[in-house]
Coordinates of C-alpha atoms and ligand atoms in Angstrom, one line a residue:
M1 CA 18.5 -24.0 59.1
T2 CA 20.2 -20.7 58.3
L3 CA 22.6 -19.2 55.8
E4 CA 25.9 -17.7 56.7
T5 CA 26.8 -16.0 53.4
P6 CA 26.4 -12.2 53.4
T7 CA 23.7 -10.8 51.1
V8 CA 25.1 -9.0 48.0
E9 CA 24.1 -5.3 48.1
M10 CA 23.0 -3.9 44.9
H11 CA 24.6 -0.8 43.4
P12 CA 22.7 2.3 44.7
Q13 CA 22.2 3.7 41.2
R14 CA 22.0 0.6 39.1
W15 CA 20.6 -2.9 39.0
G16 CA 22.2 -5.9 40.6
D17 CA 25.6 -7.0 41.7
P18 CA 28.0 -4.1 41.2
A19 CA 30.7 -6.6 40.1
A20 CA 28.5 -7.6 37.2
A21 CA 27.9 -4.1 35.9
S22 CA 29.2 -3.6 32.3
D23 CA 29.3 -1.1 29.5
L24 CA 27.2 -1.4 26.4
P25 CA 28.4 -4.5 24.6
E26 CA 30.5 -3.5 21.5
S27 CA 28.2 -5.7 19.4
A28 CA 25.2 -3.6 20.3
R29 CA 26.8 -0.1 20.1
G30 CA 26.3 0.4 16.3
L31 CA 22.7 -0.6 16.4
V32 CA 21.9 1.6 19.5
E33 CA 23.7 4.5 17.9
L34 CA 21.8 4.1 14.7
A35 CA 18.4 3.8 16.5
F36 CA 18.8 6.4 19.3
G37 CA 22.1 8.2 19.0
L38 CA 24.7 7.8 21.8
R39 CA 25.0 10.5 24.4
D40 CA 26.8 10.1 27.7
R41 CA 24.6 10.6 30.7
P42 CA 26.9 10.2 33.6
A43 CA 25.3 9.7 37.1
V44 CA 25.9 12.3 39.8
T45 CA 28.2 10.9 42.4
G46 CA 28.9 11.9 46.0
A47 CA 25.3 12.9 46.9
T48 CA 24.3 12.3 50.5
P49 CA 20.9 11.7 52.1
P50 CA 19.2 14.5 54.1
A51 CA 20.1 14.8 57.9
V52 CA 18.6 12.2 60.2
A53 CA 15.3 13.5 61.4
L54 CA 15.0 11.1 64.4
D55 CA 16.5 12.4 67.6
D56 CA 18.8 10.4 69.9
A57 CA 16.2 9.6 72.4
L58 CA 14.0 7.9 69.7
L59 CA 17.0 6.1 68.3
E60 CA 17.9 4.9 71.8
G61 CA 14.4 3.4 72.1
L62 CA 15.0 1.5 68.8
R63 CA 18.4 0.3 69.9
A64 CA 16.9 -1.2 73.0
L65 CA 14.6 -3.3 70.9
V66 CA 16.9 -4.8 68.3
G67 CA 20.4 -4.1 69.6
A68 CA 22.5 -1.0 68.8
E69 CA 24.4 -2.7 66.0
H70 CA 21.2 -3.2 64.1
V71 CA 20.1 0.4 64.0
L72 CA 22.1 2.0 61.2
V73 CA 22.1 5.7 60.5
D74 CA 25.2 6.0 58.3
D75 CA 24.8 7.6 54.9
E76 CA 25.8 4.6 52.9
T77 CA 23.3 2.2 54.5
R78 CA 20.5 4.8 54.2
T79 CA 21.4 5.4 50.5
L80 CA 21.2 1.6 49.9
R81 CA 17.7 1.5 51.3
T82 CA 16.4 4.4 49.2
R83 CA 13.6 3.4 46.8
G84 CA 13.6 0.4 44.5
K85 CA 14.8 -0.3 41.0
S86 CA 12.3 1.0 38.5
T87 CA 13.7 3.3 35.8
P88 CA 12.3 6.4 37.6
D89 CA 14.0 5.2 40.8
L90 CA 17.3 4.8 38.9
L91 CA 16.9 8.2 37.2
R92 CA 16.3 9.9 40.6
A93 CA 19.3 8.1 42.1
R94 CA 21.5 8.9 39.1
S95 CA 20.5 12.6 39.5
G96 CA 21.7 12.5 43.1
D97 CA 18.1 12.8 44.5
L98 CA 18.1 11.0 47.9
S99 CA 15.1 12.8 49.3
D100 CA 13.3 9.5 50.0
A101 CA 16.2 8.1 52.2
P102 CA 15.1 6.6 55.5
D103 CA 16.4 8.2 58.7
A104 CA 17.5 4.8 60.0
V105 CA 17.8 1.2 58.8
V106 CA 16.5 -1.2 61.5
R107 CA 17.2 -4.9 61.3
P108 CA 15.0 -7.0 63.6
D109 CA 15.6 -10.7 64.0
G110 CA 12.3 -12.5 64.1
H111 CA 8.6 -11.9 64.6
V112 CA 8.8 -10.7 68.2
E113 CA 11.3 -8.0 67.4
V114 CA 9.2 -6.9 64.4
V115 CA 6.1 -6.6 66.7
A116 CA 8.2 -4.5 69.1
V117 CA 9.4 -2.2 66.4
L118 CA 5.9 -1.6 65.1
A119 CA 4.6 -0.8 68.6
W120 CA 7.5 1.7 69.0
A121 CA 6.8 3.2 65.6
A122 CA 3.0 3.6 66.4
E123 CA 3.7 5.2 69.8
H124 CA 6.2 7.7 68.3
R125 CA 4.5 8.3 64.9
V126 CA 7.4 7.0 62.9
A127 CA 6.7 5.7 59.4
V128 CA 8.0 2.1 58.7
V129 CA 8.9 0.8 55.2
P130 CA 9.4 -3.0 55.2
F131 CA 12.4 -3.8 53.0
G132 CA 13.0 -7.2 51.4
G133 CA 15.2 -7.2 48.4
G134 CA 14.6 -3.7 47.3
T135 CA 13.7 -4.7 43.7
C136 CA 10.3 -3.0 43.7
V137 CA 9.4 -1.2 40.4
T138 CA 6.3 0.6 41.4
G139 CA 7.4 3.1 44.1
G140 CA 6.4 0.8 46.9
L141 CA 9.6 1.7 48.9
A142 CA 9.1 5.4 48.6
A143 CA 6.6 6.0 51.5
R144 CA 5.3 9.4 52.4
R145 CA 7.0 11.0 55.5
D146 CA 5.0 14.1 56.0
G147 CA 3.0 14.0 59.3
F148 CA 5.5 11.6 60.8
A149 CA 8.4 12.1 63.2
G150 CA 10.7 10.3 60.8
L151 CA 10.8 7.2 58.6
V152 CA 12.7 3.9 59.1
S153 CA 13.5 1.1 56.7
L154 CA 12.6 -2.2 58.3
D155 CA 15.3 -4.3 56.7
L156 CA 14.5 -8.1 57.0
V157 CA 18.0 -9.1 56.0
R158 CA 18.6 -11.0 59.3
M159 CA 15.5 -13.1 58.9
K160 CA 16.9 -15.7 56.5
R161 CA 16.0 -19.1 58.0
L162 CA 14.4 -22.2 56.7
L163 CA 12.1 -22.7 59.7
A164 CA 10.4 -26.0 58.8
V165 CA 10.3 -28.7 56.1
D166 CA 7.3 -31.0 55.8
D167 CA 8.3 -33.4 53.0
V168 CA 5.2 -35.5 53.5
S169 CA 2.9 -32.5 52.8
M170 CA 5.5 -31.0 50.5
S171 CA 5.6 -27.6 52.1
V172 CA 8.3 -25.5 53.8
T173 CA 8.3 -22.5 56.1
L174 CA 10.7 -19.7 55.2
Q175 CA 11.6 -16.4 56.8
P176 CA 10.9 -13.3 54.6
G177 CA 14.5 -12.0 54.2
L178 CA 15.8 -15.0 52.2
R179 CA 16.6 -13.9 48.6
G180 CA 15.6 -16.1 45.7
P181 CA 19.0 -17.9 45.4
E182 CA 19.4 -18.3 49.2
A183 CA 15.9 -19.9 49.5
E184 CA 16.7 -22.3 46.6
A185 CA 20.1 -23.2 48.1
L186 CA 18.4 -24.1 51.4
L187 CA 15.7 -26.1 49.6
A188 CA 18.3 -27.9 47.4
G189 CA 19.7 -29.4 50.5
H190 CA 16.4 -31.3 50.8
G191 CA 16.0 -32.1 47.1
L192 CA 13.2 -29.5 46.8
T193 CA 12.5 -26.3 44.8
L194 CA 10.1 -23.5 44.8
G195 CA 10.4 -23.0 41.1
H196 CA 9.9 -19.2 41.4
Y197 CA 12.2 -17.4 39.0
P198 CA 11.2 -13.8 38.4
Q199 CA 13.8 -11.8 36.4
S200 CA 14.7 -10.2 39.8
F201 CA 15.3 -13.6 41.3
D202 CA 18.9 -12.9 42.3
H203 CA 18.0 -10.1 44.7
A204 CA 14.3 -10.2 45.5
S205 CA 13.1 -11.8 48.7
I206 CA 10.6 -14.4 49.9
G207 CA 8.7 -11.7 51.9
G208 CA 8.7 -9.4 48.8
F209 CA 7.3 -12.2 46.6
A210 CA 4.4 -12.6 49.0
A211 CA 3.9 -8.9 49.6
T212 CA 3.7 -8.1 45.9
R213 CA 2.1 -11.3 44.5
S214 CA 5.0 -11.9 42.2
S215 CA 5.0 -14.2 39.2
G216 CA 8.1 -16.0 38.0
Q217 CA 9.2 -17.0 34.5
S218 CA 8.2 -20.7 35.2
S219 CA 4.7 -19.7 36.3
A220 CA 3.0 -22.0 33.8
G221 CA 4.5 -25.0 35.6
Y222 CA 4.9 -23.8 39.2
G223 CA 2.2 -21.2 39.5
R224 CA 2.4 -17.6 40.8
F225 CA 3.9 -17.0 44.2
D226 CA 0.6 -16.3 45.8
A227 CA -0.7 -19.6 44.5
M228 CA 2.2 -21.4 46.3
V229 CA 1.5 -19.8 49.7
V230 CA -0.4 -22.1 52.1
G231 CA 0.2 -20.1 55.3
L232 CA 1.8 -17.0 56.7
T233 CA 2.4 -15.0 59.8
A234 CA 2.3 -11.3 59.9
A235 CA 3.0 -8.6 62.5
T236 CA 0.7 -5.6 62.5
P237 CA 0.6 -2.6 64.8
T238 CA -2.6 -4.0 66.4
G239 CA -1.5 -7.6 66.8
S240 CA -0.3 -10.7 65.0
L241 CA -1.9 -12.9 62.3
D242 CA -1.1 -16.6 61.9
L243 CA -3.0 -17.9 58.9
G244 CA -3.3 -21.1 57.0
S245 CA -4.1 -24.0 59.2
S246 CA -5.2 -26.3 56.3
P247 CA -4.5 -26.8 52.6
A248 CA -7.9 -25.5 51.8
N249 CA -10.9 -24.4 53.8
A250 CA -14.3 -22.8 53.7
A251 CA -13.8 -20.8 56.8
G252 CA -15.0 -17.5 55.6
P253 CA -13.1 -15.2 53.3
D254 CA -9.5 -16.2 52.9
L255 CA -7.6 -13.8 55.1
R256 CA -4.2 -14.9 53.7
Q257 CA -5.3 -13.1 50.5
L258 CA -5.5 -9.8 52.5
L259 CA -1.8 -10.0 53.3
L260 CA -0.7 -11.4 50.0
G261 CA -0.2 -8.3 47.8
S262 CA -0.6 -5.9 50.8
E263 CA 2.9 -4.4 50.1
G264 CA 3.7 -3.7 53.7
A265 CA 0.6 -1.5 54.2
F266 CA -1.3 -3.9 56.4
G267 CA 1.5 -5.7 58.2
V268 CA 5.0 -7.2 58.0
I269 CA 5.0 -10.8 56.7
T270 CA 7.4 -12.6 59.1
S271 CA 7.2 -16.1 57.6
V272 CA 5.5 -17.9 54.8
T273 CA 4.6 -21.6 54.4
V274 CA 4.8 -22.5 50.7
R275 CA 4.1 -25.5 48.6
V276 CA 7.3 -27.0 47.1
R277 CA 8.2 -29.5 44.4
R278 CA 10.9 -32.1 44.0
A279 CA 14.0 -30.4 42.3
P280 CA 13.8 -31.3 38.6
A281 CA 16.2 -34.0 37.3
V282 CA 15.9 -32.7 33.8
T283 CA 15.3 -29.2 32.3
T284 CA 14.9 -28.6 28.5
Y285 CA 14.0 -25.5 26.5
D286 CA 12.9 -25.2 22.9
G287 CA 12.3 -22.5 20.4
W288 CA 9.3 -22.2 18.1
R289 CA 8.6 -19.8 15.3
W290 CA 5.1 -18.5 14.6
P291 CA 4.0 -16.5 11.5
S292 CA 2.3 -13.9 13.7
F293 CA 1.7 -12.9 17.3
D294 CA -2.0 -13.8 16.9
A295 CA -1.1 -17.3 15.7
G296 CA 1.4 -17.9 18.6
S297 CA -1.1 -16.5 21.2
D298 CA -3.8 -18.8 19.9
A299 CA -1.5 -21.7 20.3
M300 CA -0.8 -20.7 23.9
R301 CA -4.5 -20.5 24.6
T302 CA -5.1 -23.9 23.1
L303 CA -2.4 -25.5 25.3
A304 CA -3.6 -23.7 28.5
Q305 CA -7.2 -24.8 27.9
A306 CA -6.2 -28.4 27.1
G307 CA -4.3 -28.5 30.4
L308 CA -1.1 -29.1 28.5
L309 CA 1.2 -26.2 29.5
P310 CA 5.0 -26.6 29.6
T311 CA 6.8 -25.3 32.7
V312 CA 7.9 -22.1 30.9
I313 CA 6.1 -20.6 27.9
R314 CA 6.5 -17.1 26.5
L315 CA 5.9 -15.5 23.1
S316 CA 7.6 -12.4 21.7
D317 CA 5.7 -10.2 19.3
E318 CA 7.1 -9.4 15.9
T319 CA 9.1 -6.3 17.1
E320 CA 10.5 -8.0 20.2
T321 CA 11.5 -11.0 18.1
A322 CA 13.3 -8.9 15.6
I323 CA 15.1 -6.8 18.2
N324 CA 16.1 -9.7 20.5
L325 CA 17.8 -11.7 17.7
A326 CA 21.3 -10.6 16.8
D327 CA 20.5 -12.1 13.4
P328 CA 16.8 -12.0 12.9
T329 CA 17.0 -14.1 9.8
S330 CA 18.4 -17.0 11.9
I331 CA 15.0 -17.9 13.1
G332 CA 13.2 -20.1 10.7
G333 CA 15.8 -19.2 8.0
T334 CA 13.8 -16.5 6.4
D335 CA 13.9 -12.7 6.2
D336 CA 10.8 -12.5 8.3
P337 CA 11.6 -13.7 11.8
G338 CA 7.9 -14.0 12.7
C339 CA 7.4 -14.5 16.5
L340 CA 9.6 -16.4 18.8
M341 CA 8.1 -18.7 21.4
I342 CA 10.2 -20.4 24.1
T343 CA 8.9 -23.5 25.8
G344 CA 10.6 -25.1 28.8
Y345 CA 10.1 -28.4 30.6
E346 CA 11.2 -29.5 34.0
G347 CA 10.7 -32.7 36.0
T348 CA 11.7 -36.3 35.8
A349 CA 13.0 -37.5 32.4
E350 CA 9.7 -39.4 31.8
Q351 CA 7.6 -36.3 32.7
V352 CA 9.7 -34.0 30.5
D353 CA 9.6 -36.4 27.5
A354 CA 5.9 -37.0 27.7
R355 CA 5.0 -33.3 28.1
R356 CA 7.4 -32.2 25.5
E357 CA 6.1 -34.7 23.0
A358 CA 2.5 -33.8 23.6
V359 CA 3.1 -30.0 23.5
S360 CA 5.2 -30.3 20.4
A361 CA 2.5 -32.3 18.6
V362 CA -0.1 -29.6 19.4
L363 CA 2.2 -26.7 18.4
T364 CA 3.2 -28.4 15.1
G365 CA -0.5 -29.1 14.3
L366 CA -1.3 -25.4 14.9
G367 CA 1.4 -24.2 12.4
G368 CA 4.4 -23.7 14.7
T369 CA 7.9 -24.4 13.3
A370 CA 10.2 -26.2 15.7
L371 CA 13.6 -24.3 16.0
G372 CA 15.3 -26.9 18.2
E373 CA 17.0 -26.2 21.5
E374 CA 19.4 -23.3 20.6
P375 CA 16.9 -20.4 21.0
G376 CA 15.8 -21.9 24.4
R377 CA 19.4 -22.3 25.5
K378 CA 20.1 -18.7 24.6
W379 CA 17.0 -17.5 26.5
V380 CA 18.0 -19.4 29.6
Q381 CA 21.6 -18.1 29.5
G382 CA 20.4 -14.5 29.3
R383 CA 17.2 -14.6 31.3
F384 CA 18.6 -12.4 34.2
D385 CA 20.8 -10.1 32.0
A386 CA 18.4 -7.5 30.6
P387 CA 18.4 -5.3 33.7
Y388 CA 22.2 -4.8 33.4
L389 CA 21.7 -3.8 29.8
R390 CA 19.1 -1.2 30.9
D391 CA 21.8 0.5 33.0
S392 CA 24.3 0.7 30.1
L393 CA 21.5 2.1 27.9
L394 CA 20.7 4.7 30.5
D395 CA 24.4 5.6 30.6
H396 CA 24.2 6.4 26.9
G397 CA 21.1 8.5 26.8
V398 CA 18.5 5.8 26.0
L399 CA 15.3 5.6 28.1
V400 CA 14.4 2.0 28.8
E401 CA 11.5 0.8 31.0
T402 CA 8.9 -2.0 31.2
L403 CA 5.3 -2.4 32.2
E404 CA 2.9 -5.3 32.4
T405 CA -0.8 -6.0 32.4
A406 CA -3.2 -9.0 32.0
T407 CA -6.5 -9.7 30.3
F408 CA -8.8 -12.4 29.0
W409 CA -7.9 -14.1 25.8
S410 CA -10.8 -12.5 24.0
N411 CA -9.4 -9.0 24.8
R412 CA -5.7 -9.8 24.2
A413 CA -5.3 -8.4 20.7
R414 CA -7.0 -5.1 21.6
L415 CA -5.0 -4.7 24.7
H416 CA -1.7 -5.3 22.9
D417 CA -2.6 -2.8 20.1
D418 CA -4.0 -0.1 22.4
V419 CA -1.1 -0.1 24.8
K420 CA 1.5 -0.2 22.0
E421 CA -0.2 2.7 20.2
A422 CA -0.4 4.7 23.4
L423 CA 3.3 4.2 24.2
Q424 CA 4.4 4.9 20.7
A425 CA 2.4 8.1 20.5
A426 CA 3.7 9.3 23.8
L427 CA 7.3 8.5 23.1
G428 CA 7.3 9.7 19.5
E429 CA 9.0 8.7 16.3
G430 CA 12.0 6.5 16.7
S431 CA 10.8 4.9 19.9
L432 CA 10.6 1.1 20.1
V433 CA 7.8 -0.8 21.9
L434 CA 8.3 -4.5 22.3
C435 CA 5.9 -7.0 23.9
H436 CA 5.7 -10.6 24.9
V437 CA 3.1 -12.8 26.5
S438 CA 4.8 -13.6 29.8
H439 CA 2.3 -15.7 31.8
V440 CA -0.7 -17.8 30.6
Y441 CA -3.9 -19.1 32.2
E442 CA -6.9 -21.0 30.9
T443 CA -8.8 -17.8 30.6
G444 CA -6.2 -15.2 29.6
C445 CA -2.6 -14.0 29.7
S446 CA -0.3 -11.3 30.8
L447 CA 1.4 -8.9 28.4
Y448 CA 4.8 -7.5 29.2
F449 CA 5.9 -4.3 27.3
T450 CA 9.5 -2.9 27.0
V451 CA 10.1 0.5 25.6
A452 CA 13.3 2.2 24.3
A453 CA 13.5 5.8 23.2
S454 CA 16.1 8.5 23.0
Q455 CA 16.1 10.3 26.3
A456 CA 14.5 13.8 26.4
D457 CA 16.0 16.5 28.6
D458 CA 13.8 15.4 31.4
P459 CA 13.7 11.6 31.0
L460 CA 11.6 11.2 34.2
A461 CA 8.8 13.4 32.9
Q462 CA 9.2 11.7 29.5
W463 CA 8.5 8.3 31.0
Q464 CA 5.8 9.5 33.4
T465 CA 3.8 10.9 30.4
A466 CA 4.2 7.6 28.5
K467 CA 3.4 5.5 31.5
A468 CA 0.2 7.5 32.2
A469 CA -0.9 7.1 28.6
A470 CA -0.3 3.3 28.7
S471 CA -2.1 3.0 32.0
D472 CA -5.1 4.9 30.7
A473 CA -5.2 2.6 27.7
I474 CA -5.0 -0.5 30.0
I475 CA -7.9 0.7 32.1
A476 CA -9.9 1.8 29.0
A477 CA -9.4 -1.7 27.6
G478 CA -10.8 -3.3 30.8
A479 CA -7.5 -4.9 31.8
T480 CA -5.6 -4.9 35.1
I481 CA -3.1 -2.2 35.9
T482 CA -0.7 -4.9 37.1
H483 CA -0.4 -8.6 36.7
H484 CA 2.7 -9.0 38.9
H485 CA 4.6 -5.7 39.7
A486 CA 2.0 -4.6 42.3
I487 CA 0.6 -1.1 43.0
G488 CA 3.2 0.8 45.1
T489 CA 2.6 4.5 44.7
D490 CA 2.9 4.6 40.9
H491 CA -0.3 2.6 40.0
K492 CA -2.6 4.0 42.7
P493 CA -4.8 6.3 40.4
W494 CA -5.5 3.4 38.0
F495 CA -5.9 0.9 40.8
A496 CA -8.7 3.0 42.3
Q497 CA -10.4 2.9 38.9
E498 CA -9.9 -0.8 38.7
I499 CA -11.5 -1.7 42.0
G500 CA -14.0 1.1 42.2
E501 CA -15.1 3.3 45.1
V502 CA -16.4 0.4 47.3
G503 CA -13.2 -1.5 46.8
V504 CA -11.2 1.5 47.9
R505 CA -13.3 1.9 51.0
V506 CA -12.8 -1.8 51.9
L507 CA -9.0 -1.4 51.7
R508 CA -9.1 1.8 53.8
A509 CA -11.2 0.1 56.4
V510 CA -8.7 -2.8 56.7
K511 CA -5.8 -0.4 56.9
A512 CA -7.6 1.6 59.7
E513 CA -8.2 -1.6 61.7
L514 CA -4.7 -3.1 61.4
D515 CA -2.7 0.1 61.3
P516 CA -4.8 2.9 63.0
V517 CA -1.9 5.4 63.2
G518 CA -1.0 4.7 59.6
I519 CA 2.7 4.1 60.1
L520 CA 3.0 1.2 57.7
N521 CA 4.2 2.3 54.3
P522 CA 2.2 5.6 54.3
G523 CA 1.0 6.4 50.8
V524 CA 1.7 3.0 49.3
L525 CA -1.1 0.7 47.9
I526 CA -4.2 2.4 49.5
P527 CA -5.7 4.9 47.1
Ligands
FAD1 C1 14.9 -6.0 36.9 C2 13.6 -6.4 37.6 C3 12.9 -7.5 37.1 C4 11.8 -7.9 37.8 N1 11.1 -9.1 37.3 C5 10.0 -9.5 37.9 C6 9.4 -10.7 37.5 O1 9.8 -11.4 36.6 N2 8.2 -11.0 38.2 C7 7.7 -10.3 39.2 O2 6.7 -10.7 39.8 N3 8.3 -9.1 39.6 C8 9.4 -8.7 39.0 N4 10.1 -7.6 39.4 C9 9.5 -6.8 40.5 C10 10.0 -7.2 41.9 O3 11.2 -7.9 41.8 C11 9.0 -8.0 42.7 O4 7.9 -7.1 43.0 C12 9.5 -8.7 43.9 O5 8.5 -9.5 44.4 C13 9.8 -7.7 45.0 O6 10.5 -8.4 46.0 P1 11.5 -7.7 47.0 O7 12.0 -8.6 48.0 O8 12.6 -7.0 46.2 O9 10.6 -6.6 47.7 P2 10.9 -5.1 48.0 O10 11.2 -4.3 46.8 O11 11.9 -5.0 49.1 O12 9.5 -4.6 48.5 C14 8.3 -4.6 47.7 C15 7.1 -4.1 48.5 O13 6.8 -5.1 49.4 C16 6.9 -4.6 50.8 N5 7.6 -5.7 51.5 C17 8.7 -6.3 51.3 N6 8.9 -7.3 52.2 C18 7.8 -7.4 53.0 C19 7.4 -8.2 54.0 N7 8.1 -9.2 54.5 N8 6.2 -7.9 54.6 C20 5.4 -6.9 54.2 N9 5.8 -6.1 53.2 C21 6.9 -6.3 52.6 C22 7.8 -3.4 50.6 O14 7.6 -2.4 51.6 C23 7.4 -2.8 49.3 O15 6.2 -2.1 49.3 C24 11.2 -7.1 38.8 C25 11.9 -6.0 39.3 C26 13.1 -5.7 38.6 C27 13.9 -4.5 39.1

């Protein structure tokens, strides 16, 4: 089954659907002006990408493989396939820097055409950047081009089919170019859901979820994306891989794991078979107030270790709680808003009632104050809006960016304090550092930080300094450089420290075997 609706292209210099872009809400203007000052930072318009480096003979070769209409070299299409959507990506785009634009955008339809394009690229030393939804935030779409005859964006937008449904085993096979809502729409026709809702859901793709080991906001109930994958096919320059012949096995190391998180450096994922669930009949969200971040985190740990997690659970620290609430005193009815936790339940009415009752009893027993459904409703309504707000803040001279990490419960408080301190010290007085626990496991959790600061003259350098300080603090605290945003180019130095010299050699050896010419995403992932 396939979809006929055209994919919504994101704005080249902003997040998301251009039709949904908005200015800073009037209600927030006063607060933002007070905290950071308001200065207009208009984006440069009219910039064009560098001249196409591939000559006609090479382009003709590509056209023969996928059809002339699927090899695009116009400025607009190349601009739309330049980098991802991190704040540094947006700052570069806003400054008119299109130096990372591909020479051509190639749109294969299916595994066989992908294999052919990779063979062509290896033969002619052309770098290939697989492109799913373009929501990457770690520089994973800005591959190196030196040493190559050119660079093409391998746009998977034509590969949007639901290939198979096995509703006995509760798994489906999807092509990689399906965006989050498109995949859910196809599954809804069968009464099924993936339950994978990252904040980038509207634009990110199935292949991208697999290639970056993404984690959605409902991960407590549905699991991380990599945990849903039971099988996949991938095209590499040296051949194809078809992995996942059983739900579980002991057939040596799990090669699926080599492709999951490989960020286009080992191969192009051309289909994934994922575990699905019945679409929930009921969804309910609640708010809880905690006197402190420690108390709320301990409650999350208790639930996780008791096997009693809701479908969604997240906890904002004191600063994030205060900032996120238009009226901080509205929570718990006191001047001290404490820390806001959101819990969400999905399933049949019986499942939701039973789980909600059991979780609520534990949370009440641990000192949480129930705030009813209103905070949960507000969170659900606004869960995909923050990236649009980032654009309006950038328009007005405020630097906004996020980063994330994960660690064991016993190290959670240290990690929170060290990263917060590093960011605050680097960004200086007046900056804001917010944090929430975004994903939880029996043994630990992920921490997600958001910063806001008045933009310096060079906001890119300002952020890079702060990000390096935070990354150093993360590694010094023994945590991971990324829980779900992946490595890209930005995290490589810290990734190398995390996996050590032998780990780096293993990755280089796999790369050399699967991609001996090194055409796939050069400079991405492999330290
Ligand atoms: C506002 C915002 C919010 C976000 N929220 C979340 C979140 O809640 N959770 C989360 O996990 N992430 C989040 N992200 C990060 C991003 O959305 C994820 O990494 C997502 O999985 C990327 O998917 P994509 O389709 O956009 O991939 P792309 O950006 O197109 O590609 C990402 C990387 O994977 C490679 N790639 C893409 N498709 C394939 C393929 N089929 N085969 C091989 N390689 C491929 C690319 O070359 C690139 O290196 C967010 C990003 C933004 C901008």
